[in-house]
């Protein structure tokens, strides 16, 4: 059945950039958009249903393209330690940090992990998120990574959201492999990734390239394995130091490199040449009270697409609001509200390999959109959190209860 949606304006992001249609109309058929444009140009025809959007601004459904929202345990005590001056690296060296979440995640049942993840995912959905990426990486064994990935798949079945799962088995060294990082990478490549991929649990592969994580040479082995399995790759790179992981990721055709505070011009050039998206994570920057800003001007100059995500995780970014991340991207990183909106729609879709179907309001794409009760699109980045009036439409159906 065709539906006509009208009495609205649209920040459509059509044509791969921030673009606007005043007094717009949109036509959907099934789950897809079959027409969008100025209402005055809407073809006459037989529409099964007409929806009055009351003068709202439409945007594509928001996309959070980098989260770690499945985890066990609680790290709020580390927050207190950091406030007393203990660094993230010191906490990690003392057995806290990622390792403490690994212990709690291994101990948790699948049901317990699901309960916590549903709570956090719902927070994002209530803000208009219709597509969500979630990473594993707190299991670090075949069984525990599988448990996390199964929970991630369940989220997509239980909630009205499109979920992409990323296997981040190369997130940290599990304690039983202390001092044997290469042997752990052997296990990831020989067993964990091939097995979980064969079970249909993996949409993409990620790794943490950092002194605290894995070396570029180790990450490269993970990328080669992903390539053999036909899986796209992403990388946590240049978050705390410069190892040129982003260049390495680009060389392997990565969908994205994420964090990037310490990247340099050669990295930006490599990413531009590969079409890899720069996923910027202001929540982690803020929580760690970092001072080195990601080089936004370099990324602009080289035409690297910039996405923004929550990095929702228990350690460095307990961020339950993607709109707050848009605000922080503007205030802390000096991005424009237009860039911030493209960062959680168009470019976030690209960072997930969903650029062909999601991220903009264009004919042929999925009819996932939000009708916001705002006067200007910049308001989405302007308000610090809180709930804005809105209607969320997914697959051309209005969601009534998230
Ligand atoms: N970088 C991050 O910001 C998260 N993982 C990563 O590689 C932090 C994860 C954590 O501290 O639990
Ligand atoms: Fe992360």
mmCIF file of C-alpha atoms in Angstrom, residues 1 99 105 116 152 253 283 303 306 321 366-367 379:
data_model
loop_
_atom_site.group_PDB
_atom_site.id
_atom_site.type_symbol
_atom_site.label_atom_id
_atom_site.label_comp_id
_atom_site.label_asym_id
_atom_site.label_seq_id
_atom_site.Cartn_x
_atom_site.Cartn_y
_atom_site.Cartn_z
ATOM 1 C CA UNK A 1 0.000 0.000 0.000
ATOM 2 C CA UNK A 99 39.655 -6.690 31.779
ATOM 3 C CA UNK A 105 30.738 -10.498 30.907
ATOM 4 C CA UNK A 116 21.145 -4.915 30.406
ATOM 5 C CA UNK A 152 23.421 -8.664 19.716
ATOM 6 C CA UNK A 253 39.602 -1.105 2.385
ATOM 7 C CA UNK A 283 31.872 10.772 24.381
ATOM 8 C CA UNK A 303 37.114 14.925 1.881
ATOM 9 C CA UNK A 306 32.860 11.975 9.164
ATOM 10 C CA UNK A 321 22.328 9.783 24.031
ATOM 11 C CA UNK A 366 14.318 2.139 3.481
ATOM 12 C CA UNK A 367 11.601 4.384 4.935
ATOM 13 C CA UNK A 379 18.150 22.091 17.184
#
